[in-house]
């Protein structure tokens, strides 16, 4: 046995009641606010650590890793308080699952995806939904439907497109493509004619924010200084749809989007209605695979979609993104790490990246 580490910290005398409660709940929201060290093992942990609860008399609280280490404690190998946070590790596991889905010849089962992520199917399903806003099944279907969008834009008729994309019966296509496109294939071909879009303008820490949604999901999140400019932007993007101001019900959606913009790492628990060309959709899909707290270069995104020469087209697709933060084009930077441009202002890009980095190191 080695000597017990020094435990002469003020918290040892008066253990914080709130910290104890967080520790007992294994509350991931408390991660980053403090760590606890266990005198009997010489190890310090995040509040969310899944290890057996320590005896109260053995616990010392510290506000930082450095303090715990100075007092002679080692980081726990299980909860890795010195490594990426649980939310970052989860985002990485989900991003890896998305890649599995995209690369698989045959659609992988939930059990396979969960096993690859090292989680139970139930847990994986919950985490995937939390991070992406959609279920693994919906993501698989969306990926398949992306091919239909591709064919729809060239094909002579909707029926032709359905058969060319490999769907046996048109009934099944309408079922799954409706959820993906946010409108039926016929209205998609007409550029959204007959679609009704609700919208509202609010305020967030980044300035004005316009949130718009079809009945299928959020179709635009626009950021700026001037609400009128945001509305004009919306009108240009959806020139053939009917735009109506959001009612009281819609406020809840706006509130949820604003909450998400303030803490992107938490994920947006709302379905998205993503339009755009087939190429834009592929770029945007790749952007959504970059976890919060990370960045990628335009060239890396071009590689990721299998078009290494299309770096400029990738940059244009980032600029055309209608869903600020939800499609995280702010996580794309120059190859040398420089911020480059941002459709909604480079200052907002810097703010977003800063806050995601802060969330990630907790
Ligand atoms: Zn631990």
Short mmCIF file of N, CA and C in Angstrom, two decimals, residues 9-181:
data_model
loop_
_atom_site.label_atom_id
_atom_site.label_comp_id
_atom_site.label_asym_id
_atom_site.label_seq_id
_atom_site.Cartn_x
_atom_site.Cartn_y
_atom_site.Cartn_z
N UNK A 9 -7.86 19.62 1.92
CA UNK A 9 -8.58 20.61 1.13
C UNK A 9 -9.77 21.09 1.94
N UNK A 10 -10.16 22.37 1.76
CA UNK A 10 -11.26 22.91 2.56
C UNK A 10 -12.53 22.08 2.43
N UNK A 11 -12.77 21.54 1.21
CA UNK A 11 -14.00 20.79 0.99
C UNK A 11 -14.08 19.51 1.83
N UNK A 12 -12.92 19.04 2.30
CA UNK A 12 -12.92 17.80 3.07
C UNK A 12 -13.64 18.00 4.40
N UNK A 13 -13.61 19.22 4.91
CA UNK A 13 -14.22 19.50 6.21
C UNK A 13 -15.73 19.65 6.06
N UNK A 14 -16.14 20.33 5.00
CA UNK A 14 -17.56 20.61 4.82
C UNK A 14 -18.01 20.18 3.44
N UNK A 15 -18.26 18.89 3.24
CA UNK A 15 -18.62 18.41 1.89
C UNK A 15 -19.88 19.10 1.38
N UNK A 16 -19.77 19.62 0.18
CA UNK A 16 -20.86 20.38 -0.43
C UNK A 16 -22.06 19.46 -0.67
N UNK A 17 -23.19 19.84 -0.13
CA UNK A 17 -24.39 19.00 -0.21
C UNK A 17 -24.82 18.82 -1.67
N UNK A 18 -24.78 19.93 -2.42
CA UNK A 18 -25.19 19.88 -3.82
C UNK A 18 -24.29 18.95 -4.63
N UNK A 19 -22.99 19.03 -4.37
CA UNK A 19 -22.04 18.17 -5.07
C UNK A 19 -22.32 16.70 -4.76
N UNK A 20 -22.65 16.45 -3.50
CA UNK A 20 -22.98 15.07 -3.13
C UNK A 20 -24.19 14.57 -3.91
N UNK A 21 -25.19 15.46 -4.01
CA UNK A 21 -26.41 15.07 -4.72
C UNK A 21 -26.09 14.75 -6.18
N UNK A 22 -25.25 15.60 -6.81
CA UNK A 22 -24.86 15.38 -8.20
C UNK A 22 -24.11 14.05 -8.34
N UNK A 23 -23.22 13.80 -7.41
CA UNK A 23 -22.42 12.58 -7.43
C UNK A 23 -23.31 11.35 -7.32
N UNK A 24 -24.28 11.43 -6.39
CA UNK A 24 -25.17 10.28 -6.16
C UNK A 24 -26.04 10.04 -7.39
N UNK A 25 -26.45 11.12 -8.07
CA UNK A 25 -27.27 10.98 -9.29
C UNK A 25 -26.41 10.64 -10.50
N UNK A 26 -25.08 10.73 -10.37
CA UNK A 26 -24.14 10.59 -11.49
C UNK A 26 -24.56 11.55 -12.61
N UNK A 27 -24.77 12.79 -12.22
CA UNK A 27 -25.34 13.79 -13.12
C UNK A 27 -24.31 14.28 -14.14
N UNK A 28 -24.49 13.95 -15.44
CA UNK A 28 -23.50 14.39 -16.43
C UNK A 28 -23.45 15.92 -16.55
N UNK A 29 -24.55 16.59 -16.18
CA UNK A 29 -24.56 18.06 -16.27
C UNK A 29 -23.56 18.67 -15.29
N UNK A 30 -23.17 17.90 -14.27
CA UNK A 30 -22.21 18.44 -13.28
C UNK A 30 -20.77 18.23 -13.74
N UNK A 31 -20.58 17.40 -14.77
CA UNK A 31 -19.21 17.18 -15.28
C UNK A 31 -18.60 18.51 -15.68
N UNK A 32 -17.36 18.73 -15.29
CA UNK A 32 -16.70 19.98 -15.65
C UNK A 32 -16.81 21.02 -14.55
N UNK A 33 -17.85 20.88 -13.67
CA UNK A 33 -17.98 21.86 -12.59
C UNK A 33 -17.07 21.48 -11.43
N UNK A 34 -16.91 20.17 -11.20
CA UNK A 34 -16.00 19.73 -10.15
C UNK A 34 -15.61 18.27 -10.42
N UNK A 35 -14.60 17.81 -9.72
CA UNK A 35 -14.27 16.38 -9.72
C UNK A 35 -14.27 15.93 -8.27
N UNK A 36 -14.41 14.62 -8.05
CA UNK A 36 -14.28 14.13 -6.68
C UNK A 36 -13.16 13.11 -6.61
N UNK A 37 -12.41 13.18 -5.54
CA UNK A 37 -11.30 12.25 -5.34
C UNK A 37 -11.68 11.29 -4.23
N UNK A 38 -11.20 10.05 -4.36
CA UNK A 38 -11.52 9.03 -3.36
C UNK A 38 -10.22 8.64 -2.65
N UNK A 39 -10.16 8.94 -1.36
CA UNK A 39 -8.91 8.73 -0.62
C UNK A 39 -8.49 7.27 -0.60
N UNK A 40 -9.46 6.34 -0.53
CA UNK A 40 -9.10 4.93 -0.40
C UNK A 40 -8.48 4.37 -1.68
N UNK A 41 -8.76 4.99 -2.84
CA UNK A 41 -8.23 4.45 -4.09
C UNK A 41 -7.16 5.36 -4.70
N UNK A 42 -7.11 6.63 -4.28
CA UNK A 42 -6.13 7.57 -4.84
C UNK A 42 -6.51 8.07 -6.22
N UNK A 43 -7.80 7.89 -6.58
CA UNK A 43 -8.26 8.21 -7.93
C UNK A 43 -9.27 9.35 -7.86
N UNK A 44 -9.30 10.23 -8.90
CA UNK A 44 -10.37 11.23 -8.96
C UNK A 44 -11.23 11.03 -10.20
N UNK A 45 -12.52 11.39 -10.07
CA UNK A 45 -13.55 11.06 -11.06
C UNK A 45 -14.40 12.27 -11.44
N UNK A 46 -15.07 12.14 -12.60
CA UNK A 46 -16.15 13.07 -12.94
C UNK A 46 -17.37 12.73 -12.09
N UNK A 47 -18.26 13.72 -11.85
CA UNK A 47 -19.49 13.41 -11.11
C UNK A 47 -20.30 12.28 -11.75
N UNK A 48 -20.21 12.15 -13.09
CA UNK A 48 -21.05 11.15 -13.77
C UNK A 48 -20.43 9.75 -13.78
N UNK A 49 -19.25 9.57 -13.18
CA UNK A 49 -18.56 8.28 -13.27
C UNK A 49 -19.47 7.13 -12.84
N UNK A 50 -19.41 6.04 -13.62
CA UNK A 50 -20.28 4.90 -13.35
C UNK A 50 -19.70 3.98 -12.27
N UNK A 51 -18.54 4.33 -11.74
CA UNK A 51 -17.93 3.48 -10.72
C UNK A 51 -18.81 3.43 -9.47
N UNK A 52 -18.59 2.41 -8.64
CA UNK A 52 -19.36 2.23 -7.40
C UNK A 52 -19.27 3.50 -6.56
N UNK A 53 -20.38 3.90 -5.95
CA UNK A 53 -20.38 5.12 -5.13
C UNK A 53 -19.40 4.97 -3.96
N UNK A 54 -18.55 5.97 -3.75
CA UNK A 54 -17.58 5.89 -2.65
C UNK A 54 -18.25 6.21 -1.31
N UNK A 55 -17.59 5.84 -0.24
CA UNK A 55 -18.10 6.20 1.09
C UNK A 55 -17.85 7.69 1.29
N UNK A 56 -18.85 8.38 1.86
CA UNK A 56 -18.74 9.85 2.00
C UNK A 56 -17.45 10.28 2.70
N UNK A 57 -17.03 9.51 3.71
CA UNK A 57 -15.86 9.95 4.48
C UNK A 57 -14.57 9.86 3.67
N UNK A 58 -14.60 9.14 2.52
CA UNK A 58 -13.39 9.01 1.70
C UNK A 58 -13.30 10.05 0.58
N UNK A 59 -14.35 10.88 0.45
CA UNK A 59 -14.45 11.75 -0.72
C UNK A 59 -13.95 13.17 -0.44
N UNK A 60 -13.17 13.69 -1.40
CA UNK A 60 -12.76 15.10 -1.36
C UNK A 60 -13.17 15.73 -2.70
N UNK A 61 -13.77 16.92 -2.65
CA UNK A 61 -14.16 17.60 -3.89
C UNK A 61 -13.09 18.59 -4.31
N UNK A 62 -12.88 18.68 -5.62
CA UNK A 62 -11.98 19.70 -6.16
C UNK A 62 -12.67 20.38 -7.34
N UNK A 63 -12.33 21.65 -7.56
CA UNK A 63 -12.97 22.35 -8.67
C UNK A 63 -12.24 22.12 -9.99
N UNK A 64 -11.05 21.56 -9.96
CA UNK A 64 -10.35 21.31 -11.23
C UNK A 64 -9.50 20.05 -11.12
N UNK A 65 -9.17 19.48 -12.29
CA UNK A 65 -8.28 18.32 -12.35
C UNK A 65 -6.94 18.66 -11.71
N UNK A 66 -6.45 19.88 -12.01
CA UNK A 66 -5.12 20.27 -11.55
C UNK A 66 -5.04 20.19 -10.03
N UNK A 67 -6.08 20.69 -9.36
CA UNK A 67 -6.07 20.66 -7.89
C UNK A 67 -6.04 19.22 -7.37
N UNK A 68 -6.83 18.36 -8.01
CA UNK A 68 -6.88 16.96 -7.57
C UNK A 68 -5.51 16.31 -7.77
N UNK A 69 -4.87 16.62 -8.90
CA UNK A 69 -3.58 16.00 -9.19
C UNK A 69 -2.48 16.55 -8.28
N UNK A 70 -2.61 17.86 -7.98
CA UNK A 70 -1.64 18.46 -7.06
C UNK A 70 -1.70 17.78 -5.70
N UNK A 71 -2.90 17.35 -5.32
CA UNK A 71 -3.07 16.69 -4.03
C UNK A 71 -2.68 15.21 -4.11
N UNK A 72 -2.22 14.77 -5.29
CA UNK A 72 -1.68 13.42 -5.41
C UNK A 72 -2.62 12.37 -5.98
N UNK A 73 -3.80 12.80 -6.51
CA UNK A 73 -4.74 11.82 -7.07
C UNK A 73 -4.51 11.60 -8.56
N UNK A 74 -4.83 10.38 -9.02
CA UNK A 74 -4.70 10.03 -10.44
C UNK A 74 -6.08 10.07 -11.10
N UNK A 75 -6.12 10.41 -12.43
CA UNK A 75 -7.43 10.39 -13.11
C UNK A 75 -7.96 8.96 -13.21
N UNK A 76 -9.27 8.81 -13.05
CA UNK A 76 -9.93 7.51 -13.16
C UNK A 76 -9.84 7.01 -14.60
N UNK A 77 -9.58 5.72 -14.78
CA UNK A 77 -9.46 5.17 -16.12
C UNK A 77 -10.83 4.95 -16.76
N UNK A 78 -11.85 4.93 -15.91
CA UNK A 78 -13.18 4.62 -16.42
C UNK A 78 -13.88 5.87 -16.98
N UNK A 79 -13.91 6.96 -16.20
CA UNK A 79 -14.63 8.16 -16.65
C UNK A 79 -13.69 9.18 -17.29
N UNK A 80 -12.40 8.91 -17.27
CA UNK A 80 -11.39 9.75 -17.92
C UNK A 80 -11.64 11.25 -17.71
N UNK A 81 -11.53 11.73 -16.47
CA UNK A 81 -11.78 13.16 -16.24
C UNK A 81 -10.78 14.05 -16.97
N UNK A 82 -9.64 13.47 -17.38
CA UNK A 82 -8.62 14.25 -18.10
C UNK A 82 -8.80 14.13 -19.61
N UNK A 83 -9.81 13.37 -20.08
CA UNK A 83 -10.03 13.18 -21.52
C UNK A 83 -11.26 13.93 -21.99
N UNK A 84 -11.73 13.63 -23.21
CA UNK A 84 -12.93 14.31 -23.71
C UNK A 84 -14.15 13.98 -22.85
N UNK A 85 -15.08 14.91 -22.78
CA UNK A 85 -16.26 14.72 -21.93
C UNK A 85 -17.17 13.64 -22.51
N UNK A 86 -18.09 13.20 -21.68
CA UNK A 86 -19.04 12.17 -22.11
C UNK A 86 -19.79 12.62 -23.37
N UNK A 87 -20.18 13.91 -23.40
CA UNK A 87 -20.97 14.36 -24.56
C UNK A 87 -20.12 14.30 -25.84
N UNK A 88 -18.83 14.59 -25.72
CA UNK A 88 -17.97 14.51 -26.90
C UNK A 88 -17.79 13.06 -27.33
N UNK A 89 -17.57 12.17 -26.33
CA UNK A 89 -17.39 10.76 -26.68
C UNK A 89 -18.66 10.20 -27.33
N UNK A 90 -19.83 10.63 -26.81
CA UNK A 90 -21.09 10.16 -27.41
C UNK A 90 -21.23 10.67 -28.84
N UNK A 91 -20.91 11.95 -29.04
CA UNK A 91 -21.01 12.53 -30.39
C UNK A 91 -20.09 11.78 -31.34
N UNK A 92 -18.91 11.40 -30.85
CA UNK A 92 -17.98 10.65 -31.71
C UNK A 92 -18.54 9.28 -32.05
N UNK A 93 -19.14 8.61 -31.04
CA UNK A 93 -19.71 7.28 -31.29
C UNK A 93 -20.84 7.38 -32.32
N UNK A 94 -21.65 8.42 -32.20
CA UNK A 94 -22.77 8.60 -33.12
C UNK A 94 -22.25 8.93 -34.53
N UNK A 95 -21.22 9.78 -34.60
CA UNK A 95 -20.64 10.12 -35.90
C UNK A 95 -20.10 8.85 -36.57
N UNK A 96 -19.47 7.98 -35.78
CA UNK A 96 -18.94 6.73 -36.33
C UNK A 96 -20.07 5.85 -36.83
N UNK A 97 -21.19 5.83 -36.09
CA UNK A 97 -22.35 5.03 -36.52
C UNK A 97 -22.92 5.57 -37.83
N UNK A 98 -22.97 6.90 -37.96
CA UNK A 98 -23.47 7.52 -39.19
C UNK A 98 -22.59 7.09 -40.36
N UNK A 99 -21.29 7.06 -40.13
CA UNK A 99 -20.38 6.64 -41.20
C UNK A 99 -20.62 5.17 -41.57
N UNK A 100 -20.86 4.34 -40.56
CA UNK A 100 -21.16 2.93 -40.82
C UNK A 100 -22.39 2.81 -41.72
N UNK A 101 -23.42 3.59 -41.40
CA UNK A 101 -24.66 3.55 -42.17
C UNK A 101 -24.40 3.99 -43.61
N UNK A 102 -23.60 5.07 -43.74
CA UNK A 102 -23.35 5.62 -45.07
C UNK A 102 -22.51 4.68 -45.94
N UNK A 103 -21.60 3.95 -45.28
CA UNK A 103 -20.66 3.13 -46.06
C UNK A 103 -21.14 1.70 -46.27
N UNK A 104 -22.12 1.26 -45.47
CA UNK A 104 -22.53 -0.14 -45.53
C UNK A 104 -23.24 -0.45 -46.85
N UNK A 105 -22.95 -1.62 -47.40
CA UNK A 105 -23.64 -2.08 -48.60
C UNK A 105 -25.09 -2.41 -48.25
N UNK A 106 -25.23 -3.12 -47.15
CA UNK A 106 -26.58 -3.44 -46.68
C UNK A 106 -26.85 -2.65 -45.41
N UNK A 107 -28.10 -2.24 -45.25
CA UNK A 107 -28.47 -1.43 -44.09
C UNK A 107 -28.14 -2.18 -42.80
N UNK A 108 -27.29 -1.61 -41.93
CA UNK A 108 -26.95 -2.30 -40.69
C UNK A 108 -28.12 -2.31 -39.70
N UNK A 109 -28.19 -3.38 -38.89
CA UNK A 109 -29.23 -3.46 -37.86
C UNK A 109 -28.85 -2.61 -36.67
N UNK A 110 -29.86 -2.24 -35.91
CA UNK A 110 -29.62 -1.45 -34.69
C UNK A 110 -28.62 -2.16 -33.78
N UNK A 111 -28.76 -3.49 -33.67
CA UNK A 111 -27.87 -4.26 -32.79
C UNK A 111 -26.41 -4.12 -33.21
N UNK A 112 -26.16 -4.16 -34.54
CA UNK A 112 -24.78 -4.04 -35.04
C UNK A 112 -24.22 -2.66 -34.73
N UNK A 113 -25.05 -1.63 -34.98
CA UNK A 113 -24.59 -0.24 -34.75
C UNK A 113 -24.28 -0.05 -33.27
N UNK A 114 -25.16 -0.58 -32.41
CA UNK A 114 -24.97 -0.43 -30.97
C UNK A 114 -23.70 -1.15 -30.53
N UNK A 115 -23.49 -2.36 -31.04
CA UNK A 115 -22.30 -3.14 -30.66
C UNK A 115 -21.03 -2.40 -31.08
N UNK A 116 -21.05 -1.79 -32.28
CA UNK A 116 -19.88 -1.05 -32.75
C UNK A 116 -19.59 0.16 -31.86
N UNK A 117 -20.66 0.72 -31.28
CA UNK A 117 -20.50 1.90 -30.41
C UNK A 117 -20.24 1.48 -28.96
N UNK A 118 -20.29 0.16 -28.71
CA UNK A 118 -20.05 -0.32 -27.35
C UNK A 118 -21.18 0.02 -26.39
N UNK A 119 -22.40 0.08 -26.92
CA UNK A 119 -23.56 0.40 -26.07
C UNK A 119 -24.64 -0.66 -26.26
N UNK A 120 -25.59 -0.71 -25.32
CA UNK A 120 -26.75 -1.58 -25.51
C UNK A 120 -27.63 -0.93 -26.59
N UNK A 121 -28.42 -1.75 -27.33
CA UNK A 121 -29.28 -1.17 -28.38
C UNK A 121 -30.19 -0.07 -27.86
N UNK A 122 -30.76 -0.27 -26.67
CA UNK A 122 -31.67 0.72 -26.10
C UNK A 122 -30.94 2.04 -25.84
N UNK A 123 -29.77 1.92 -25.21
CA UNK A 123 -28.97 3.10 -24.87
C UNK A 123 -28.51 3.80 -26.15
N UNK A 124 -28.04 3.02 -27.12
CA UNK A 124 -27.56 3.59 -28.38
C UNK A 124 -28.68 4.37 -29.08
N UNK A 125 -29.86 3.78 -29.12
CA UNK A 125 -31.01 4.41 -29.78
C UNK A 125 -31.27 5.78 -29.15
N UNK A 126 -31.25 5.83 -27.82
CA UNK A 126 -31.52 7.06 -27.09
C UNK A 126 -30.44 8.11 -27.37
N UNK A 127 -29.18 7.69 -27.32
CA UNK A 127 -28.05 8.61 -27.53
C UNK A 127 -28.05 9.14 -28.97
N UNK A 128 -28.32 8.24 -29.91
CA UNK A 128 -28.31 8.63 -31.33
C UNK A 128 -29.37 9.71 -31.56
N UNK A 129 -30.55 9.48 -31.00
CA UNK A 129 -31.64 10.44 -31.16
C UNK A 129 -31.29 11.77 -30.50
N UNK A 130 -30.68 11.68 -29.33
CA UNK A 130 -30.30 12.88 -28.58
C UNK A 130 -29.31 13.74 -29.39
N UNK A 131 -28.35 13.07 -30.03
CA UNK A 131 -27.29 13.80 -30.72
C UNK A 131 -27.74 14.30 -32.09
N UNK A 132 -28.49 13.46 -32.85
CA UNK A 132 -28.82 13.83 -34.23
C UNK A 132 -30.23 14.39 -34.37
N UNK A 133 -31.09 14.17 -33.40
CA UNK A 133 -32.46 14.62 -33.52
C UNK A 133 -33.36 13.63 -34.24
N UNK A 134 -32.78 12.57 -34.79
CA UNK A 134 -33.60 11.55 -35.47
C UNK A 134 -33.20 10.17 -34.95
N UNK A 135 -34.07 9.20 -35.16
CA UNK A 135 -33.75 7.83 -34.75
C UNK A 135 -32.78 7.23 -35.76
N UNK A 136 -32.03 6.17 -35.35
CA UNK A 136 -31.14 5.51 -36.31
C UNK A 136 -31.89 5.05 -37.57
N UNK A 137 -33.12 4.57 -37.38
CA UNK A 137 -33.90 4.09 -38.51
C UNK A 137 -34.21 5.23 -39.48
N UNK A 138 -34.59 6.37 -38.93
CA UNK A 138 -34.90 7.54 -39.77
C UNK A 138 -33.65 7.98 -40.52
N UNK A 139 -32.52 7.88 -39.86
CA UNK A 139 -31.27 8.29 -40.51
C UNK A 139 -30.95 7.36 -41.68
N UNK A 140 -31.14 6.07 -41.47
CA UNK A 140 -30.92 5.08 -42.53
C UNK A 140 -31.84 5.38 -43.71
N UNK A 141 -33.11 5.66 -43.41
CA UNK A 141 -34.07 5.94 -44.48
C UNK A 141 -33.72 7.21 -45.23
N UNK A 142 -33.29 8.22 -44.46
CA UNK A 142 -32.92 9.50 -45.08
C UNK A 142 -31.75 9.30 -46.03
N UNK A 143 -30.82 8.46 -45.62
CA UNK A 143 -29.65 8.22 -46.45
C UNK A 143 -30.06 7.57 -47.77
N UNK A 144 -31.01 6.64 -47.67
CA UNK A 144 -31.49 5.96 -48.85
C UNK A 144 -32.28 6.92 -49.75
N UNK A 145 -33.07 7.78 -49.09
CA UNK A 145 -33.91 8.72 -49.84
C UNK A 145 -33.06 9.77 -50.56
N UNK A 146 -31.85 10.01 -50.06
CA UNK A 146 -30.99 11.02 -50.70
C UNK A 146 -30.73 10.64 -52.15
N UNK A 147 -30.65 9.34 -52.41
CA UNK A 147 -30.47 8.90 -53.79
C UNK A 147 -31.65 9.28 -54.66
N UNK A 148 -32.85 9.23 -54.08
CA UNK A 148 -34.05 9.57 -54.84
C UNK A 148 -34.03 11.04 -55.24
N UNK A 149 -33.60 11.89 -54.31
CA UNK A 149 -33.54 13.32 -54.61
C UNK A 149 -32.64 13.54 -55.82
N UNK A 150 -31.52 12.83 -55.81
CA UNK A 150 -30.56 12.89 -56.90
C UNK A 150 -31.24 12.59 -58.24
N UNK A 151 -31.94 11.48 -58.29
CA UNK A 151 -32.56 11.04 -59.53
C UNK A 151 -33.73 11.94 -59.91
N UNK A 152 -34.46 12.42 -58.89
CA UNK A 152 -35.64 13.25 -59.16
C UNK A 152 -35.30 14.48 -59.98
N UNK A 153 -34.12 15.02 -59.75
CA UNK A 153 -33.78 16.27 -60.41
C UNK A 153 -33.48 16.10 -61.89
N UNK A 154 -33.16 14.87 -62.29
CA UNK A 154 -32.90 14.64 -63.71
C UNK A 154 -34.03 13.88 -64.39
N UNK A 155 -34.69 13.02 -63.64
CA UNK A 155 -35.65 12.11 -64.26
C UNK A 155 -36.84 12.84 -64.86
N UNK A 156 -37.45 12.22 -65.88
CA UNK A 156 -38.58 12.84 -66.57
C UNK A 156 -39.83 12.84 -65.72
N UNK A 157 -40.02 11.83 -64.91
CA UNK A 157 -41.24 11.78 -64.11
C UNK A 157 -40.92 11.23 -62.73
N UNK A 158 -41.81 11.51 -61.84
CA UNK A 158 -41.62 11.04 -60.47
C UNK A 158 -41.58 9.52 -60.42
N UNK A 159 -42.49 8.89 -61.16
CA UNK A 159 -42.55 7.44 -61.16
C UNK A 159 -41.23 6.84 -61.63
N UNK A 160 -40.68 7.44 -62.67
CA UNK A 160 -39.41 7.00 -63.20
C UNK A 160 -38.32 7.07 -62.12
N UNK A 161 -38.31 8.20 -61.43
CA UNK A 161 -37.30 8.41 -60.39
C UNK A 161 -37.41 7.36 -59.30
N UNK A 162 -38.64 7.05 -58.95
CA UNK A 162 -38.86 6.06 -57.90
C UNK A 162 -38.28 4.71 -58.31
N UNK A 163 -38.52 4.32 -59.55
CA UNK A 163 -38.02 3.02 -59.99
C UNK A 163 -36.52 3.04 -60.20
N UNK A 164 -36.01 4.17 -60.70
CA UNK A 164 -34.56 4.27 -60.90
C UNK A 164 -33.80 4.19 -59.59
N UNK A 165 -34.37 4.71 -58.53
CA UNK A 165 -33.69 4.69 -57.23
C UNK A 165 -33.80 3.34 -56.55
N UNK A 166 -34.51 2.43 -57.18
CA UNK A 166 -34.53 1.06 -56.67
C UNK A 166 -35.64 0.77 -55.69
N UNK A 167 -36.65 1.63 -55.63
CA UNK A 167 -37.79 1.33 -54.79
C UNK A 167 -38.78 0.51 -55.62
N UNK A 168 -39.22 -0.62 -55.09
CA UNK A 168 -40.10 -1.51 -55.84
C UNK A 168 -41.47 -0.93 -56.06
N UNK A 169 -42.06 -0.34 -55.03
CA UNK A 169 -43.44 0.17 -55.19
C UNK A 169 -43.47 1.64 -54.82
N UNK A 170 -44.25 2.40 -55.55
CA UNK A 170 -44.26 3.84 -55.28
C UNK A 170 -44.89 4.14 -53.93
N UNK A 171 -45.79 3.28 -53.47
CA UNK A 171 -46.41 3.51 -52.15
C UNK A 171 -45.35 3.60 -51.07
N UNK A 172 -44.39 2.69 -51.11
CA UNK A 172 -43.36 2.65 -50.09
C UNK A 172 -42.46 3.89 -50.20
N UNK A 173 -42.24 4.33 -51.42
CA UNK A 173 -41.41 5.52 -51.61
C UNK A 173 -42.06 6.74 -50.96
N UNK A 174 -43.34 6.93 -51.22
CA UNK A 174 -44.02 8.10 -50.66
C UNK A 174 -43.97 8.08 -49.14
N UNK A 175 -44.10 6.87 -48.59
CA UNK A 175 -44.02 6.73 -47.14
C UNK A 175 -42.69 7.26 -46.60
N UNK A 176 -41.59 6.79 -47.20
CA UNK A 176 -40.31 7.14 -46.61
C UNK A 176 -39.74 8.45 -47.14
N UNK A 177 -39.99 8.77 -48.40
CA UNK A 177 -39.42 9.99 -48.95
C UNK A 177 -40.12 11.23 -48.41
N UNK A 178 -41.39 11.12 -48.06
CA UNK A 178 -42.12 12.27 -47.51
C UNK A 178 -41.44 12.79 -46.27
N UNK A 179 -41.03 11.89 -45.40
CA UNK A 179 -40.36 12.28 -44.17
C UNK A 179 -39.03 12.93 -44.45
N UNK A 180 -38.40 12.51 -45.49
CA UNK A 180 -37.09 13.03 -45.81
C UNK A 180 -37.17 14.40 -46.49
N UNK A 181 -38.03 14.50 -47.47
CA UNK A 181 -38.05 15.72 -48.27
C UNK A 181 -38.88 16.82 -47.63
#
